CSV table of C-alpha atoms and ligand atoms in Angstrom, one decimal:
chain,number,residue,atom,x,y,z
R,1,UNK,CA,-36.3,10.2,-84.2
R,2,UNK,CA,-38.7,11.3,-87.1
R,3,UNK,CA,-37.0,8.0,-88.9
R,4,UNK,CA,-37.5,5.6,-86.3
R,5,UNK,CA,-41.0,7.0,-85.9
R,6,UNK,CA,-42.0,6.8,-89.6
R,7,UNK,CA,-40.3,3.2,-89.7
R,8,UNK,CA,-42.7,2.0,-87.2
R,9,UNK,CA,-45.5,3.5,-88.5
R,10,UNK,CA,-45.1,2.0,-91.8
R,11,UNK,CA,-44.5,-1.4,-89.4
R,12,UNK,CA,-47.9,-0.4,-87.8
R,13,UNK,CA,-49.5,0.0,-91.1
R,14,UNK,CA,-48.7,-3.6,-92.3
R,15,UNK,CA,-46.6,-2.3,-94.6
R,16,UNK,CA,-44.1,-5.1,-93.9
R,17,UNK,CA,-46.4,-8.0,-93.7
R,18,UNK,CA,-49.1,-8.6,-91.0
R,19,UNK,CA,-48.8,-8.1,-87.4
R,20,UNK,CA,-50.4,-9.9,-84.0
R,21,UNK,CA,-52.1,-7.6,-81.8
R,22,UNK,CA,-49.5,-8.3,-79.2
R,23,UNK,CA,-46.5,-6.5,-81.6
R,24,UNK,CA,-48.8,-4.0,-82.5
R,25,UNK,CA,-49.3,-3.0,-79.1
R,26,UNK,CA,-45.8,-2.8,-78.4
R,27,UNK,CA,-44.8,-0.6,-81.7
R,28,UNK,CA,-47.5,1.9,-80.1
R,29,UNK,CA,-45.3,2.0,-77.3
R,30,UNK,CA,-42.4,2.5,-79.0
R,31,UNK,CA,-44.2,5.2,-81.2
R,32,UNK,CA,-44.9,6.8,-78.0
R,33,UNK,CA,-41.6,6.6,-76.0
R,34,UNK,CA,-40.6,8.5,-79.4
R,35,UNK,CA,-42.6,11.1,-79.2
R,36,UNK,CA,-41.8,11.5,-75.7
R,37,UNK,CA,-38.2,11.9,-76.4
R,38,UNK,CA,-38.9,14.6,-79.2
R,39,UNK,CA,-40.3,16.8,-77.1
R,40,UNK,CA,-37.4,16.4,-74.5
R,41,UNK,CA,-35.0,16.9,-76.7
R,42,UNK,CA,-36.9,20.3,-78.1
R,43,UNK,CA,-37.2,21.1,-74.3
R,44,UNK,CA,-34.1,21.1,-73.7
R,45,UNK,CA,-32.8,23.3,-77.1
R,46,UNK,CA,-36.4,25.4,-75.9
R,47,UNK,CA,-34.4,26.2,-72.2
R,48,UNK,CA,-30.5,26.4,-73.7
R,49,UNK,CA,-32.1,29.4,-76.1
R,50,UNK,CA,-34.2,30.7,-73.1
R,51,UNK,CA,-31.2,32.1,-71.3
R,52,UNK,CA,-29.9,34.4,-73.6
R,53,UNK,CA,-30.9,37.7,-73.2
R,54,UNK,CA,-33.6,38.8,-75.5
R,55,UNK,CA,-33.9,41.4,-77.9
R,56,UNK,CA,-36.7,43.4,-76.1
R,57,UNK,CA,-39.3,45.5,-78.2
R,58,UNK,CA,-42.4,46.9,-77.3
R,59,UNK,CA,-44.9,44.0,-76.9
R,60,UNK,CA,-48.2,44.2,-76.2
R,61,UNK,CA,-48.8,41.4,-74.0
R,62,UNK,CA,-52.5,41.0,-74.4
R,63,UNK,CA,-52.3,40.4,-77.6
R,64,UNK,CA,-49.8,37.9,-76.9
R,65,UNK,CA,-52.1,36.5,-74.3
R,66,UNK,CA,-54.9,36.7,-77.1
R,67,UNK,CA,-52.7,34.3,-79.8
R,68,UNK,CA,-52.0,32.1,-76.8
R,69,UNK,CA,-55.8,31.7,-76.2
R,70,UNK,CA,-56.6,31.1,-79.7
R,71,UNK,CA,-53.9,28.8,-80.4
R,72,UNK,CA,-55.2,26.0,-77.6
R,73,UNK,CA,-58.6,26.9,-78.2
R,74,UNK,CA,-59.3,23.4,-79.8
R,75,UNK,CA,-57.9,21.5,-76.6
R,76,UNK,CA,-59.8,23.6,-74.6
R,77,UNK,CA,-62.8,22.1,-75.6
R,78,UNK,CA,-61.9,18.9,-76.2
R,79,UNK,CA,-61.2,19.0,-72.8
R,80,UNK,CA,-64.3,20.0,-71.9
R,81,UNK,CA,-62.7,23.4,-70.5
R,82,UNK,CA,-63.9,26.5,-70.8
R,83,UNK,CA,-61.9,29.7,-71.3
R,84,UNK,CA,-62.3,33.1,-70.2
R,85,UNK,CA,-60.1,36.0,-70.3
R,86,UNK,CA,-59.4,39.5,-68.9
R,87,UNK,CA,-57.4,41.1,-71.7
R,88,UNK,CA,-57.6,44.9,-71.5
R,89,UNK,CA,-56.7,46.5,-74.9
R,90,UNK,CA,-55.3,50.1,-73.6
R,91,UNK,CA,-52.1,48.1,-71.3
R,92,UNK,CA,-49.0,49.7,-71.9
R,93,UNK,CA,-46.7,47.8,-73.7
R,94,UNK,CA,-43.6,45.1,-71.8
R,95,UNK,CA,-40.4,45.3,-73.0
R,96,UNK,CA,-39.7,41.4,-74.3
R,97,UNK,CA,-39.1,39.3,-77.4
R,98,UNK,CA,-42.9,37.8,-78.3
R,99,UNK,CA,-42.1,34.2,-79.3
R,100,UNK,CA,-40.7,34.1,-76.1
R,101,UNK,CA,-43.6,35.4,-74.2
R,102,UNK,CA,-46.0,33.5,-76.2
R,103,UNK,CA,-44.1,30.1,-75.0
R,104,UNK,CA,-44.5,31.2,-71.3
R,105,UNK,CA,-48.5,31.3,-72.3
R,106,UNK,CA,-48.5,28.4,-73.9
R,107,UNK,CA,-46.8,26.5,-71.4
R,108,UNK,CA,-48.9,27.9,-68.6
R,109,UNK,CA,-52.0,27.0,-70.5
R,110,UNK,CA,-51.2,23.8,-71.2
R,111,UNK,CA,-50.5,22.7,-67.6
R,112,UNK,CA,-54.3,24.3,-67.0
R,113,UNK,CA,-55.7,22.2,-69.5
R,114,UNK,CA,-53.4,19.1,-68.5
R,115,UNK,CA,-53.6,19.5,-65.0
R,116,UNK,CA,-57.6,20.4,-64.9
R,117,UNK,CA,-58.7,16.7,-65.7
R,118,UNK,CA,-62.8,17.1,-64.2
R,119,UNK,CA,-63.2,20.0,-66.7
R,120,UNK,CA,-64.0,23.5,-65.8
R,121,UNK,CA,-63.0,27.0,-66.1
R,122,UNK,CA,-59.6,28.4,-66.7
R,123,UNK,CA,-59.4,32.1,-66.7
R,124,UNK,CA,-56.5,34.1,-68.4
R,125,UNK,CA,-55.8,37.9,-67.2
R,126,UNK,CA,-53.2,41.1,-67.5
R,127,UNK,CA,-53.3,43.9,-65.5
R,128,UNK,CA,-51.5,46.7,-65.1
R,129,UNK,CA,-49.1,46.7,-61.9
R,130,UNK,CA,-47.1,49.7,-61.5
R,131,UNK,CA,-44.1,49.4,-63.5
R,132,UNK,CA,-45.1,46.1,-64.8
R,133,UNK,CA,-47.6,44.0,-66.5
R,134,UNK,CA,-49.1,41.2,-64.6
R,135,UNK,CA,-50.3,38.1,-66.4
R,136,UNK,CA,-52.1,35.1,-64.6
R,137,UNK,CA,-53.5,31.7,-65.8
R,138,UNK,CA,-55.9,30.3,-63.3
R,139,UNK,CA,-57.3,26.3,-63.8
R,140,UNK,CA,-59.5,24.4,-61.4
R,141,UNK,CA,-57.3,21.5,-61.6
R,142,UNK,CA,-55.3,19.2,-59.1
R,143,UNK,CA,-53.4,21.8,-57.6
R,144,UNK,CA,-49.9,21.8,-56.1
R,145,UNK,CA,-49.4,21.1,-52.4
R,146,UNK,CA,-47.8,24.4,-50.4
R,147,UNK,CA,-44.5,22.4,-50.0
R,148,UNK,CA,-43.8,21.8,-53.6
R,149,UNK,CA,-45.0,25.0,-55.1
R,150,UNK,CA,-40.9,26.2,-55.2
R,151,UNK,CA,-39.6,22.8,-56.8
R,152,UNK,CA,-42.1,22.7,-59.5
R,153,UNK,CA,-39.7,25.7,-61.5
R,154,UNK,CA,-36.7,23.1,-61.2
R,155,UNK,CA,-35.6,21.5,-64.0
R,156,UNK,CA,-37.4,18.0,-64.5
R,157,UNK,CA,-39.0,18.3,-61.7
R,158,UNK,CA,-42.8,16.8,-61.0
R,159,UNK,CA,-45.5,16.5,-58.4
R,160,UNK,CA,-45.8,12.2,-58.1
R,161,UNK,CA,-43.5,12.2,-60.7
R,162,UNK,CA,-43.7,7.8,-61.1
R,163,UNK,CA,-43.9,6.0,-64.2
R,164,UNK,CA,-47.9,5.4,-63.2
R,165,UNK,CA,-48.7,9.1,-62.9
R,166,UNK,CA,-51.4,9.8,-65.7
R,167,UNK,CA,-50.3,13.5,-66.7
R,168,UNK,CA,-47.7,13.6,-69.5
R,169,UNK,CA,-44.8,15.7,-69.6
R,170,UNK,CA,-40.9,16.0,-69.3
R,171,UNK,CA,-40.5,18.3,-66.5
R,172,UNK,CA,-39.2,21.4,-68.1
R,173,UNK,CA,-42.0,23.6,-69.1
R,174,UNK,CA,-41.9,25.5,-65.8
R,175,UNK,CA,-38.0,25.8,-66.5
R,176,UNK,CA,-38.5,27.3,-69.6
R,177,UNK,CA,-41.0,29.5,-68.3
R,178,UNK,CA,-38.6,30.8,-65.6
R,179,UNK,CA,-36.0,31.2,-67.4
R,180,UNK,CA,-37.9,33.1,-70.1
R,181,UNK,CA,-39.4,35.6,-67.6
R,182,UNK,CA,-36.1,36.1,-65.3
R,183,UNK,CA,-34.5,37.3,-68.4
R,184,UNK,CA,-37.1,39.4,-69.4
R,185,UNK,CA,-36.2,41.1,-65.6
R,186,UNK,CA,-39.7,39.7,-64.2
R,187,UNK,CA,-40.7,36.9,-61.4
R,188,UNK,CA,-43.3,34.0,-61.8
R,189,UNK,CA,-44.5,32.6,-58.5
R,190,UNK,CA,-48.0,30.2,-58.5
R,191,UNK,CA,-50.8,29.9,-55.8
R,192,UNK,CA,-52.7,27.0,-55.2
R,193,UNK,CA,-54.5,24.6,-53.2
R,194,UNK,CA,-53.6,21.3,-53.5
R,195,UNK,CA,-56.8,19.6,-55.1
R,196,UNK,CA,-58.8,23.1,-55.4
R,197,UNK,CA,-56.6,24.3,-58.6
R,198,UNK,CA,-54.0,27.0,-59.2
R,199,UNK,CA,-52.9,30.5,-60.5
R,200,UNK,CA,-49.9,31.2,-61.8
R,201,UNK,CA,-49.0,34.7,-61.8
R,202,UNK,CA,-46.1,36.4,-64.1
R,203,UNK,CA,-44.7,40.3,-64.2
R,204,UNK,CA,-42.7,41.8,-67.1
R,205,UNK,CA,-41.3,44.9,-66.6
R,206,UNK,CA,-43.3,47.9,-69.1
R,207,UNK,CA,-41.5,49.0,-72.0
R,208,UNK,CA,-41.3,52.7,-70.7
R,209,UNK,CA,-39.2,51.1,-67.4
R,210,UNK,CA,-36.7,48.9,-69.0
R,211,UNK,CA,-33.2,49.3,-68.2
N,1,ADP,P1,-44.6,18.9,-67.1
N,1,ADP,O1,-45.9,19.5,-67.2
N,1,ADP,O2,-44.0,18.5,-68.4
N,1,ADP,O3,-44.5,17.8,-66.1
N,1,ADP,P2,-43.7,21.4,-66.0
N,1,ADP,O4,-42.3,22.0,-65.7
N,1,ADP,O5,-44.6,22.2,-66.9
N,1,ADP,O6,-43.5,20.0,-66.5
N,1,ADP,O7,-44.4,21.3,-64.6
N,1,ADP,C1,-43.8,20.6,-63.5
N,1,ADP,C2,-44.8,20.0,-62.6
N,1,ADP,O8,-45.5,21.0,-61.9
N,1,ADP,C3,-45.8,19.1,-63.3
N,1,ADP,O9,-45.4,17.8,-63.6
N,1,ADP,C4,-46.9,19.1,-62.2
N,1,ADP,O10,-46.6,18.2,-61.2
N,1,ADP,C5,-46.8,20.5,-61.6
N,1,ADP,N1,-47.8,21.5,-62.3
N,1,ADP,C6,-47.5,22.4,-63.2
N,1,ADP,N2,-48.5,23.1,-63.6
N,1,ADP,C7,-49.6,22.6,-62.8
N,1,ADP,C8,-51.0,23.0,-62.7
N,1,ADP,N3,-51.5,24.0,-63.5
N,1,ADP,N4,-51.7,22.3,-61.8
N,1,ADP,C9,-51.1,21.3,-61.1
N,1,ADP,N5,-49.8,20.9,-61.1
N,1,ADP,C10,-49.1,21.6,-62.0
C-alpha cells in the first residue's frame, strides 16, 4: 500500500508528465481510499493483538491519560477544542500493559475530537473507584442515540454509517477499545444524548486487586 501510495504521489507531482485537473482529482481519491485501507488493515492487526492477555505491571493510569492528552494536543486545537483534565497524581496504580491502555485513550479521544465537529470542551478524568480506577473522556459532540449506545463496541459498526456520512473511520476503534479493557478484567460502557455529546466511561482493576 505504501507503493501504490508513493506511485501516485509521484503521478500527482507531475513526475510522469502533466496531468488535467480531472485525473488529478481522481489520483486524490485513490490516495485517499489508500489511506483508508492502511488504517484498516492496522485495525485489524491493532484488535487480533488486543486479545491476548497482557502482561500486567503497575501502571499509573494518569500518567497514561497525561501522554494521551499531550499526544493529540495539536488536533485539539486545530479543532478548535479545548481540553481539560482531572488527573490526580496520588491514584493507585492499575494492573495493565501501557501501550495498550494508551490506545484505549487515544482512541477515545479521537472520537471526542472527531465526533465534536461545533468545537468545545472535552474533558478527560480518573478517579478512584473502589477496587478500580475509573477513566472517562467527555466531548460535546453529536452524541449517540440511547438505542445504539450497545452496537457502537461491535466490530465495524457506525452510527449512519453511508458512504455520505462526513466522519471518517473504519469501525473498529470501539472494538479495540473493548477488547483492550475486557482483558485488562475492566468494563467500558458510554452515556450520551444524542446531539448533546457523550462520556465514555472505563474501569481497570488496581494493581493491589489483580487476580
Ligand atoms: P470509527 O470512529 O472508526 O467509525 P469506532 O469503533 O471508534 O469507529 O466508533 C464506532 C461508531 O460509534 C462511530 O462511527 C460513531 O458512529 C460512534 N461514536 C464513537 N465515538 C463517538 C463519540 N464520541 N460521539 C459520537 N459518536 C461516536
Amino acid at each position: 500500500l505504501t507503493f501504490v501510495k508513493g506511485y501516485v504521489e509521484l503521478l500527482l507531482e507531475g513526475n510522469a508528465g502533466p496531468l488535467t485537473d480531472e485525473q488529478k482529482k481522481y489520483l486524490r481519491i485513490v490516495v485517499e481510499k489508500t489511506e483508508v485501507v492502511t488504517e484498516l488493515v492496522s485495525s485489524i492487526i491493532f484488535l487480533q493483538q488486543a486479545d491476548r492477555v497482557p502482561a500486567k505491571t503497575a501502571v499509573s493510569l494518569t500518567k497514561v491519560a497525561r501522554q494521551a492528552v499531550r499526544g493529540c494536543a495539536a488536533t485539539v486545537e486545530k479543532a478548535g477544542l479545548t481540553l481539560l483534565e482531572h488527573l490526580p497524581d496520588n491514584l493507585p496504580p492499575v494492573a495493565g500493559d501501557e501501550g495498550r491502555l494508551l490506545q484505549v485513550f487515544d482512541n477515545l479521544l479521537g472520537n471526542a475530537i472527531k465526533f465534536s465537529p461545533d468545537g468545545g470542551q472535552i474533558l478527560v478524568t480518573v478517579e478512584d473507584a473502589g477496587t478500580m480506577v475509573r477513566a472517562s473522556v467527555s466531548d460535546p459532540g453529536i452524541g449517540i442515540p440511547e438505542d445504539q449506545q450497545e452496537r457502537i463496541f461491535e466490530r465495524f459498526y457506525q452510527v449512519n454509517g453511508s458512504a455520505k456520512r462526513r466522519f471518517s473511520g473504519v469501525g473498529l476503534g470501539l472494538a479495540i477499545v473493548k477488547r483492550i479493557v475486557e482483558t485488562h478484567g475492566g468494563q467500558v460502557w458510554v452515556e450520551s444524548e444524542h446531539g448533546k455529546g457523550s462520556t465514555f466511561y472505563f474501569t481497570i482493576p488496581k494493581y493491589e486487586y489483580h487476580g
